[in-house]
Short mmCIF file of N, CA, C and O in Angstrom, two decimals:
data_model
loop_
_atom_site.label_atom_id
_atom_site.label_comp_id
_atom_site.label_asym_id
_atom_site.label_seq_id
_atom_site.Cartn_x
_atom_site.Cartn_y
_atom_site.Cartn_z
N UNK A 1 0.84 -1.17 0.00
CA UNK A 1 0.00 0.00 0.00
C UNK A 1 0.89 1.24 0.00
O UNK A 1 1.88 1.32 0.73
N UNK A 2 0.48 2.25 -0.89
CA UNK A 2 1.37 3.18 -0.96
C UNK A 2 1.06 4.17 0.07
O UNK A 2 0.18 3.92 0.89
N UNK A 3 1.85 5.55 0.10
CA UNK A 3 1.54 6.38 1.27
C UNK A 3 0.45 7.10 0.56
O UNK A 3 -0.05 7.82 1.42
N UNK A 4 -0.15 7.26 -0.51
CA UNK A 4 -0.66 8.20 -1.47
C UNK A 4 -2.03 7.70 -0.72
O UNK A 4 -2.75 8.58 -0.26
N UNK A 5 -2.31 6.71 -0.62
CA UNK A 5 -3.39 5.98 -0.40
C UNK A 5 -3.95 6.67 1.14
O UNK A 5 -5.12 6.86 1.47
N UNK A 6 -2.64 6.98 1.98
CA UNK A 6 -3.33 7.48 3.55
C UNK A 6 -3.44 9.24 2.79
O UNK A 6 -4.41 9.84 3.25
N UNK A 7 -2.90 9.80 2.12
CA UNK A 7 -2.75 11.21 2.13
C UNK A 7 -4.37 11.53 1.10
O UNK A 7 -4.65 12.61 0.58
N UNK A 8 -5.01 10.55 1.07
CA UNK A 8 -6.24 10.86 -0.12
C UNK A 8 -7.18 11.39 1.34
O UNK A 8 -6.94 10.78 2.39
N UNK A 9 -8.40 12.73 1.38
CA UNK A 9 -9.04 13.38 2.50
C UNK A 9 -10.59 12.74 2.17
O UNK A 9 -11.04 12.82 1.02
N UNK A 10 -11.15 12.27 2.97
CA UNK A 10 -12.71 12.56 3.29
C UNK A 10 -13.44 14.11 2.67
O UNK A 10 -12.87 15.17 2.94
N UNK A 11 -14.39 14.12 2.07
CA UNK A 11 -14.74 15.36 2.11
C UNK A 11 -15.62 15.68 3.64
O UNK A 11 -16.34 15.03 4.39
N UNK A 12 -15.01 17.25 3.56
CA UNK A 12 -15.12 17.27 5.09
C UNK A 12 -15.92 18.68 4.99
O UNK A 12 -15.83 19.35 3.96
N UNK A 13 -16.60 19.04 5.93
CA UNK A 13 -17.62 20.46 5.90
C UNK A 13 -17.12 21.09 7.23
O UNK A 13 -16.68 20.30 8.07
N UNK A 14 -17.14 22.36 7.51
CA UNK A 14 -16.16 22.83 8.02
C UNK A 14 -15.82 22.21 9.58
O UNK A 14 -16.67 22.05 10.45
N UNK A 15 -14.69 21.96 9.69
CA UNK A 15 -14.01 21.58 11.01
C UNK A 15 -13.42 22.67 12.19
O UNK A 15 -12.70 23.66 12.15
N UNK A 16 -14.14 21.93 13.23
CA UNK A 16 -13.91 22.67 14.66
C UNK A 16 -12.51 22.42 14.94
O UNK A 16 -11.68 23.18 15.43
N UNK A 17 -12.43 21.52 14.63
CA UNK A 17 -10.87 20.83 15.44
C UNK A 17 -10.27 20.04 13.96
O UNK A 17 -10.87 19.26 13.23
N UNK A 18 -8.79 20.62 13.86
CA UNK A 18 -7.98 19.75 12.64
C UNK A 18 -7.91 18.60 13.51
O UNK A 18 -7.90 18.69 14.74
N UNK A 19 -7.85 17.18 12.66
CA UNK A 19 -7.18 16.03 13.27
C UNK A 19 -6.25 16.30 14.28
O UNK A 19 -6.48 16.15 15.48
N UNK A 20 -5.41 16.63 13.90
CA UNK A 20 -4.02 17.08 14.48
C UNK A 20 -4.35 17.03 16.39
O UNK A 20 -3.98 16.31 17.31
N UNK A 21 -5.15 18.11 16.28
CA UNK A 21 -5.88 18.73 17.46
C UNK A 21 -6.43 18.21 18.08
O UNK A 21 -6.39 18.57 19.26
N UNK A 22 -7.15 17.22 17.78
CA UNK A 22 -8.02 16.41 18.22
C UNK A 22 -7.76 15.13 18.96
O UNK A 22 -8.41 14.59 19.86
N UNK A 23 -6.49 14.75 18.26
CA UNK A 23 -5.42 13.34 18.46
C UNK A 23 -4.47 14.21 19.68
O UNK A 23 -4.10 13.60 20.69
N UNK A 24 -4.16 15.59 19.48
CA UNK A 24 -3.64 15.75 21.13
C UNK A 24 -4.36 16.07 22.14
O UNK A 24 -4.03 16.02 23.32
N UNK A 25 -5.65 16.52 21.56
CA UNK A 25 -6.29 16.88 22.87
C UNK A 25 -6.92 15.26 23.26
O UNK A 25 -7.38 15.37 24.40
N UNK A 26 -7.08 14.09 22.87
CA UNK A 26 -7.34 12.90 23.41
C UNK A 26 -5.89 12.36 23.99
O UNK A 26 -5.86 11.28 24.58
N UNK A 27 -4.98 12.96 23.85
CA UNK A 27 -3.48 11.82 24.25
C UNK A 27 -3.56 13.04 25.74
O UNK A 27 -2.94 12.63 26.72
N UNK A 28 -4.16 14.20 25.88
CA UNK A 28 -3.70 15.02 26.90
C UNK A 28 -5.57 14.15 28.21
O UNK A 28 -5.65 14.10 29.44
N UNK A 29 -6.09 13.90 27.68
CA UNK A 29 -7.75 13.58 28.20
C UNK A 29 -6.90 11.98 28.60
O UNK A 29 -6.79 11.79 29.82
N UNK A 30 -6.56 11.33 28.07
CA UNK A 30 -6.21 9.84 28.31
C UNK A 30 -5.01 9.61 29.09
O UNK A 30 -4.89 8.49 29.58
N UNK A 31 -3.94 10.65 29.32
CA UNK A 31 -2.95 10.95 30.45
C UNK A 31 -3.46 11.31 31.62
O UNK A 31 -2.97 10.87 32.66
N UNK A 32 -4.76 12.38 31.62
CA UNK A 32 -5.11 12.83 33.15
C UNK A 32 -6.27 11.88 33.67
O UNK A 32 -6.55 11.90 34.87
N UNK A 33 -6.90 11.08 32.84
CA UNK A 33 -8.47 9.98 33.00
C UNK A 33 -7.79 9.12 34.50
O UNK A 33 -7.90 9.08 35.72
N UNK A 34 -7.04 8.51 33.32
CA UNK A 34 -6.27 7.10 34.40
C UNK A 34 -5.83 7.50 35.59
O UNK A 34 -6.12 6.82 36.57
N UNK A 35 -5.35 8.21 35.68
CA UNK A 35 -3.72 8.93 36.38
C UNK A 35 -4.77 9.47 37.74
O UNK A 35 -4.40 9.28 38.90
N UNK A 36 -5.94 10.07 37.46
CA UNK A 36 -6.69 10.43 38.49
C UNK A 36 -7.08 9.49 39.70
O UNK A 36 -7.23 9.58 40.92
N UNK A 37 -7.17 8.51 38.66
CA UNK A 37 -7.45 7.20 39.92
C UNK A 37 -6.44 6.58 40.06
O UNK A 37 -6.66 5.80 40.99
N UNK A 38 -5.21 6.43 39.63
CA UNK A 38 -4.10 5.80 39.57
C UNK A 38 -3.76 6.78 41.21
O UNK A 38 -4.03 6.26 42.29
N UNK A 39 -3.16 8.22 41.10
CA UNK A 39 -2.78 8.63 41.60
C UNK A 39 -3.80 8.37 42.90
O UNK A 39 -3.02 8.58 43.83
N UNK A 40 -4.78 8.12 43.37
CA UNK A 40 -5.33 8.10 44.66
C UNK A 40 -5.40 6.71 45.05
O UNK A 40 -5.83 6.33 46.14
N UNK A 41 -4.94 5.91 44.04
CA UNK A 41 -4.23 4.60 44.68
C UNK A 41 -3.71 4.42 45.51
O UNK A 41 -3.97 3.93 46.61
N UNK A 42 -1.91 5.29 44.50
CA UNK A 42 -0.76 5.16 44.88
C UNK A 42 -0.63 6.31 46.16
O UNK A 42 0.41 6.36 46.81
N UNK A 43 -1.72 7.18 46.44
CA UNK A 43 -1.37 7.81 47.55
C UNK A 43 -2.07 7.35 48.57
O UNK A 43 -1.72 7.88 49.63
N UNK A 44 -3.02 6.46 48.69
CA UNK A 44 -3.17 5.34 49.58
C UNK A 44 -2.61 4.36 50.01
O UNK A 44 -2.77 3.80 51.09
N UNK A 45 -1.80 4.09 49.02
CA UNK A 45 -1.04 2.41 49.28
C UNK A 45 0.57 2.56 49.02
O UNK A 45 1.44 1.70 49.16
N UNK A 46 0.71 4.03 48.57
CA UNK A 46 1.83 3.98 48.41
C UNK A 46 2.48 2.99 46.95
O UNK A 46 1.58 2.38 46.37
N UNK A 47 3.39 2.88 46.57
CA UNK A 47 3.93 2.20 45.51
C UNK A 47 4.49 0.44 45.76
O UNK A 47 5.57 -0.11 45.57
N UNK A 48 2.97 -0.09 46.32
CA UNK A 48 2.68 -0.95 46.26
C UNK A 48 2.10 -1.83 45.04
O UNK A 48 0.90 -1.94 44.84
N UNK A 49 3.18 -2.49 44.18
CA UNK A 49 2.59 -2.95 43.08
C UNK A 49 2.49 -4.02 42.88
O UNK A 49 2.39 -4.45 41.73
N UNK A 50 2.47 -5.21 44.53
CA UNK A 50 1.88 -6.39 44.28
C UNK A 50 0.34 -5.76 44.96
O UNK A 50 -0.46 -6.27 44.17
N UNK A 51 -0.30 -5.15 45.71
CA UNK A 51 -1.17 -4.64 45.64
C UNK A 51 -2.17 -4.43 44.54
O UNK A 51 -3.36 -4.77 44.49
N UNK A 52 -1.24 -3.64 43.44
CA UNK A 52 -1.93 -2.94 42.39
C UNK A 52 -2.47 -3.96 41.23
O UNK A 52 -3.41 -3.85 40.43
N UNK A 53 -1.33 -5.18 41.49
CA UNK A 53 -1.78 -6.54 40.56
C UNK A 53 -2.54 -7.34 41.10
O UNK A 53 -3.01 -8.22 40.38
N UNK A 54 -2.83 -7.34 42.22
CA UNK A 54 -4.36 -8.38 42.87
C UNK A 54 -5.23 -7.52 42.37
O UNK A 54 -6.09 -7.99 41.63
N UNK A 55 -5.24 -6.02 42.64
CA UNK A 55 -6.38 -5.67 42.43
C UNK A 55 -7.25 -5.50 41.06
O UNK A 55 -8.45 -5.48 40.80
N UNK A 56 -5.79 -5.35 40.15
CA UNK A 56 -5.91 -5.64 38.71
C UNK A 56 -6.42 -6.91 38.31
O UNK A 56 -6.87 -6.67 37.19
N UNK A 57 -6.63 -8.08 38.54
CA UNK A 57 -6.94 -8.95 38.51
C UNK A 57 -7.35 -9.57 40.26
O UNK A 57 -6.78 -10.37 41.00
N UNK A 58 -8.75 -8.62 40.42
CA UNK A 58 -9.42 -9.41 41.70
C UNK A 58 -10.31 -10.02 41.19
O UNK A 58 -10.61 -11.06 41.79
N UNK A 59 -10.92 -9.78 40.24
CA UNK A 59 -12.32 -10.94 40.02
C UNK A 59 -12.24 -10.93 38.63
O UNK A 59 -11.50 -10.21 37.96
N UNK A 60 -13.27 -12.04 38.11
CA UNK A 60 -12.95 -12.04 36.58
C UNK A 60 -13.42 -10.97 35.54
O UNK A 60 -13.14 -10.82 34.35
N UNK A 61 -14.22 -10.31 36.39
CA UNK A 61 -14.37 -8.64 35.27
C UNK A 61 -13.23 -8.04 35.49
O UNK A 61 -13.16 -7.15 34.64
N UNK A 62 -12.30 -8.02 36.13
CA UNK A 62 -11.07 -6.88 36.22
C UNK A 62 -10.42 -7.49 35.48
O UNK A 62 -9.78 -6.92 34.61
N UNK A 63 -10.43 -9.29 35.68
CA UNK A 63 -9.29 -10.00 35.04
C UNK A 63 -9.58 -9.40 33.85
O UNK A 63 -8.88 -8.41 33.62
N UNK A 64 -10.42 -9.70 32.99
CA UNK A 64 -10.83 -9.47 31.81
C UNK A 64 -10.27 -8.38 31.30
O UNK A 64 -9.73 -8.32 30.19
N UNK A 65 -10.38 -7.34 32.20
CA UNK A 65 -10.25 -5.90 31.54
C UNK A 65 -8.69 -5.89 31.39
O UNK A 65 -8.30 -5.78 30.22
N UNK A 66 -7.78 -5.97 32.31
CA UNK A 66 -6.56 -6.24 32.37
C UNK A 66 -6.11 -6.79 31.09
O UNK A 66 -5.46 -6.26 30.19
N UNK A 67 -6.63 -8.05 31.22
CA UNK A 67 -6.43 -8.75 29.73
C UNK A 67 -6.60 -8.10 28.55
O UNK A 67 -5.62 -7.87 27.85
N UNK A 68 -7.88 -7.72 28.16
CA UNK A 68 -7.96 -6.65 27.02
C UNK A 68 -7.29 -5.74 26.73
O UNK A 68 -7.01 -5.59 25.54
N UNK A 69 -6.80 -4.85 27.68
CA UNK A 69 -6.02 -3.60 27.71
C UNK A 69 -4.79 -4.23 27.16
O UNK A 69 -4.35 -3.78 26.10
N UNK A 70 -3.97 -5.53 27.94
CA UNK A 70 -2.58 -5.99 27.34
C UNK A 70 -2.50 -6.33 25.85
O UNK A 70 -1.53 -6.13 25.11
N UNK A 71 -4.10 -7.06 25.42
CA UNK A 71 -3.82 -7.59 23.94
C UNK A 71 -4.21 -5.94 22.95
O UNK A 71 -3.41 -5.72 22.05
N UNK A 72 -4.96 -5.24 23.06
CA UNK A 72 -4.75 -4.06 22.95
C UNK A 72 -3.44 -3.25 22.81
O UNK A 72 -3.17 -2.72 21.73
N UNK A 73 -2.67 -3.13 23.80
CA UNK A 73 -1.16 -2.65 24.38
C UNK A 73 -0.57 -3.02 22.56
O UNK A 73 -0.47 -2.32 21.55
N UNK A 74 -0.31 -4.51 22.89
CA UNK A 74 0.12 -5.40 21.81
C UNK A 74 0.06 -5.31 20.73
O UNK A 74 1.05 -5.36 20.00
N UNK A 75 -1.58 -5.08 20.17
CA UNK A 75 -1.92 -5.11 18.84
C UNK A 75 -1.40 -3.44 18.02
O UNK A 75 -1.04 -3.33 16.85
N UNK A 76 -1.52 -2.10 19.25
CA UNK A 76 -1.05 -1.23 19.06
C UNK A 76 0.71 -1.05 18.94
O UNK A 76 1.09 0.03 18.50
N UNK A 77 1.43 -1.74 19.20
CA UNK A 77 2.91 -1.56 19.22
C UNK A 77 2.89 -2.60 17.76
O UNK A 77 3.28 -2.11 16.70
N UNK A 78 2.49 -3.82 17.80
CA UNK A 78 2.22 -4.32 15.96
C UNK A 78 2.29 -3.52 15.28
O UNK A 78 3.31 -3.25 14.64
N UNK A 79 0.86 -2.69 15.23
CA UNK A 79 0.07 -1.61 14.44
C UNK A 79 1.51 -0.41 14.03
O UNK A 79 2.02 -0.20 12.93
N UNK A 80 1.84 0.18 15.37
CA UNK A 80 2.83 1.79 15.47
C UNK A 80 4.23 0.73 14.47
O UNK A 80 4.62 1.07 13.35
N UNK A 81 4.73 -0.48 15.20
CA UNK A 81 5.82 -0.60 14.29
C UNK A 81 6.25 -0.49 12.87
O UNK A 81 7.19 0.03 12.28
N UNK A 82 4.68 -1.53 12.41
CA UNK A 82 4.43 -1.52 10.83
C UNK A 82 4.03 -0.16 10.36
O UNK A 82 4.61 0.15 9.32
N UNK A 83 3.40 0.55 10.72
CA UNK A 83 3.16 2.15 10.38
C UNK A 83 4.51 2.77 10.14
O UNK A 83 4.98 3.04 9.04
N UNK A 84 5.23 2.99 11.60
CA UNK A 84 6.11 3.05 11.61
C UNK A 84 7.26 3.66 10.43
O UNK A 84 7.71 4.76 10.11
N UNK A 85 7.38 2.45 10.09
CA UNK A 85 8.55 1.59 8.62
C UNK A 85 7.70 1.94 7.42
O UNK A 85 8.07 1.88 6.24
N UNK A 86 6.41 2.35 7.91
CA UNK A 86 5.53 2.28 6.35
C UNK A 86 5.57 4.03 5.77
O UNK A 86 5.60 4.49 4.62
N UNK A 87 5.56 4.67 7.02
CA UNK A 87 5.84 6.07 6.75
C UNK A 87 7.18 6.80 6.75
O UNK A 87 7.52 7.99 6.77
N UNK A 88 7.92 5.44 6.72
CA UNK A 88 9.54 5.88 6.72
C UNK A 88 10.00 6.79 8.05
O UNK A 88 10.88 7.65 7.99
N UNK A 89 9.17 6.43 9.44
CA UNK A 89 9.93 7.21 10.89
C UNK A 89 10.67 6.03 11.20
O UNK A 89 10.45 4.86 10.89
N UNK A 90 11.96 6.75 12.11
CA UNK A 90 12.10 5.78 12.85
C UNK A 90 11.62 5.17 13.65
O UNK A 90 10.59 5.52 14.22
N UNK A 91 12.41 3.86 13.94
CA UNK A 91 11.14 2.49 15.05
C UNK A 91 11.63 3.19 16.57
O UNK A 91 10.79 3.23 17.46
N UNK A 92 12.35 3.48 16.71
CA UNK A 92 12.91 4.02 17.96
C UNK A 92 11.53 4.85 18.66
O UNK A 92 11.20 4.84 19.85
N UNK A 93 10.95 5.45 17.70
CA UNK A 93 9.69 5.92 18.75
C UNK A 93 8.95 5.25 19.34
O UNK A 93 8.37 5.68 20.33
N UNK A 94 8.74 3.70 18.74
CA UNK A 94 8.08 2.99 19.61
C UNK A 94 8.54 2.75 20.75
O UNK A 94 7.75 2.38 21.62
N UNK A 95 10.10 2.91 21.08
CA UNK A 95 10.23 3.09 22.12
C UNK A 95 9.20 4.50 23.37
O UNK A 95 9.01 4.47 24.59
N UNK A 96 8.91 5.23 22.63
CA UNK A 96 8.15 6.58 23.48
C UNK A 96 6.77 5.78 23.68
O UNK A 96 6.22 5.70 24.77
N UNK A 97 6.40 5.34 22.79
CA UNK A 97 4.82 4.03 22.89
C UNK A 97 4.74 3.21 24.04
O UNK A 97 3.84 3.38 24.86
N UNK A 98 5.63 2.30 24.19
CA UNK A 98 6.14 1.50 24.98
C UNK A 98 5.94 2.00 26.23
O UNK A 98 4.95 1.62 26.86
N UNK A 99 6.59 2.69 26.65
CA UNK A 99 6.89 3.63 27.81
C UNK A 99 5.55 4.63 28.40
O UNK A 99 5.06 4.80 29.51
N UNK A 100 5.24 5.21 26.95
CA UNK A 100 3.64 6.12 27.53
C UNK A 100 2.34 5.06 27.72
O UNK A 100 1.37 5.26 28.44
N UNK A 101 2.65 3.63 26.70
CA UNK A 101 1.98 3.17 27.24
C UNK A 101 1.61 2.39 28.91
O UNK A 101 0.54 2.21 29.50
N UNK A 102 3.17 2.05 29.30
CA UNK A 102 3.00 0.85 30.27
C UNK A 102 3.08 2.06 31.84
O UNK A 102 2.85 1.65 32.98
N UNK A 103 3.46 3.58 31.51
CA UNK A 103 3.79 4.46 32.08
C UNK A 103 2.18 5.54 32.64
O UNK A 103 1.69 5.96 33.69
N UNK A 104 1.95 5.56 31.40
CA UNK A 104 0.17 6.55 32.11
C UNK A 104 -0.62 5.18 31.29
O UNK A 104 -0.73 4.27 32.10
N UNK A 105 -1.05 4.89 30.24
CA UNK A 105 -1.82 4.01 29.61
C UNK A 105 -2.17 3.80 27.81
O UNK A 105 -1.52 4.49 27.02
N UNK A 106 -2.97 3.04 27.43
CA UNK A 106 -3.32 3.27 25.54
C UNK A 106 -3.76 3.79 25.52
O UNK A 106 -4.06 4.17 24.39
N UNK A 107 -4.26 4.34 26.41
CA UNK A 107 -5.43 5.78 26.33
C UNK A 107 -4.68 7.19 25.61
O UNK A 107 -4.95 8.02 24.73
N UNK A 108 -3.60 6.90 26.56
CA UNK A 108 -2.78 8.05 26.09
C UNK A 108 -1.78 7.97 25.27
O UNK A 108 -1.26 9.03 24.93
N UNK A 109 -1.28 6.76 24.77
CA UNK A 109 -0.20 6.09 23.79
C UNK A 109 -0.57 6.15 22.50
O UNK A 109 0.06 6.66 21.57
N UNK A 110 -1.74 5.56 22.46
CA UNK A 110 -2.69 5.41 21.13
C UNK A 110 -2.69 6.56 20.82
O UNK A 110 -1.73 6.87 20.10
N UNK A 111 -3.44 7.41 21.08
CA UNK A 111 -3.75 8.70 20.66
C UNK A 111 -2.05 9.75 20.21
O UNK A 111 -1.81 10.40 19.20
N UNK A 112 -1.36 9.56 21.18
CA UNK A 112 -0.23 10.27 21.05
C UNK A 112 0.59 9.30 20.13
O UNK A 112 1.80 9.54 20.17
N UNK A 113 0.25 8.30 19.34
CA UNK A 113 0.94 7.59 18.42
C UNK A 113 0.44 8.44 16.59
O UNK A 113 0.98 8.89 15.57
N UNK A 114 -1.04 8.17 17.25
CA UNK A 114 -2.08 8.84 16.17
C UNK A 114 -1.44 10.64 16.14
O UNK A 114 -0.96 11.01 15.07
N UNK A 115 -1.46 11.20 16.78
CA UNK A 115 -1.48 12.79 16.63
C UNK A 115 0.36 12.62 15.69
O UNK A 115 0.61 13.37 14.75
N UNK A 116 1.05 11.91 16.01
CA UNK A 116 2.76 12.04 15.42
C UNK A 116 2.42 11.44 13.99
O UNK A 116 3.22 11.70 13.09
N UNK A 117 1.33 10.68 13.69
CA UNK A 117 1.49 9.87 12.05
C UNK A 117 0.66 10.98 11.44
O UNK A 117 0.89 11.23 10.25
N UNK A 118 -0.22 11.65 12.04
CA UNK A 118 -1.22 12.34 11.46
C UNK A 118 -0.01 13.79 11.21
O UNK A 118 -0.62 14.45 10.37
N UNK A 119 0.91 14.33 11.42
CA UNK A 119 2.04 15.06 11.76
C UNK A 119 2.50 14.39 10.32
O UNK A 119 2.05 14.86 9.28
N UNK A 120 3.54 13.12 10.32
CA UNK A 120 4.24 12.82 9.63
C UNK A 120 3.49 12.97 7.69
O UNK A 120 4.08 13.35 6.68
N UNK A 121 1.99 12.45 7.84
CA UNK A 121 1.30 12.52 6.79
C UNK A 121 1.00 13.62 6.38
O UNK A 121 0.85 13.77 5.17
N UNK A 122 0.81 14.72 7.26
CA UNK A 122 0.94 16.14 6.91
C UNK A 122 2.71 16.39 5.50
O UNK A 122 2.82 16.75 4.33
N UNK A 123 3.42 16.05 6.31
CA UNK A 123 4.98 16.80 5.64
C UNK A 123 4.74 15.73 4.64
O UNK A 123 4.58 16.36 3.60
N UNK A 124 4.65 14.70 4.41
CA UNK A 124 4.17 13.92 2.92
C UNK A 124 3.72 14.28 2.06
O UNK A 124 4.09 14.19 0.89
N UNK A 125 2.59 14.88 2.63
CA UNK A 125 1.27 15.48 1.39
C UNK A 125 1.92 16.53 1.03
O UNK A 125 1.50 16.80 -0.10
N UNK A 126 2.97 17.54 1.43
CA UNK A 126 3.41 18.54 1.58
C UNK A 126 4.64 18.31 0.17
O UNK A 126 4.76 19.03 -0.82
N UNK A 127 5.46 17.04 0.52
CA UNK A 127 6.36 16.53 -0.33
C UNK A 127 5.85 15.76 -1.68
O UNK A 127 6.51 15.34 -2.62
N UNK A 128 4.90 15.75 -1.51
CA UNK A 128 4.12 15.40 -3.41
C UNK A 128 4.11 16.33 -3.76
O UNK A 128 3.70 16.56 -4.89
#
């Protein structure tokens, strides 16, 4: 698949928010979501993280969710690598993925993966 193929637009009627904008203002919403309850965890229990993994997996709806979020995690670092190589960035950012993910969450990885390709496809369209 060529890059020509991502740089082709939707017709669009006027926009509140460029993509662009939109992909950071969800990577900035998906850093403070988690982190709100994260943080009144960890200021309860302190940086207790066999704690934080019972509770992550206390019953089988948490298990579940836990689970989803990891094959998720996964399918997104797949996804960012092959993108990646496909838009000619370096893979080394997945290192920043990696990290924002396992660090605040995909909430905020995903999105802040999305706002940098939506960036890179910009200077493309720019270079045709």
């Amino acid at each position: 698949m060529s890059n020509a193929t991502y740089l082709q637009q939707l017709p669009t009627s006027k926009k509140i928010l460029s993509t662009q904008s939109l992909y950071l203002l969800l990577t900035i919403i998906g850093a403070i979501a988690p982190w709100s309850f994260l943080l009144k965890f960890f200021l309860q229990n302190g940086l207790d993280l066999d704690l934080f993994f019972q509770n992550a997996f206390a019953n089988h709806v948490a298990s579940a969710e836990a689970i989803d979020l990891l094959i998720c995690a996964d399918v997104f670092f797949c996804f960012s690598f092959i993108e990646l190589k496909r838009l000619g960035l370096s893979r080394r950012w997945l290192f920043v993925y990696v990290v924002a993910t396992f660090g605040i969450g995909v909430s905020c990885a995903l999105p802040l993966f999305l706002y940098w390709r939506e960036r890179a496809l910009e200077i493309l369209k720019f270079e045709d």
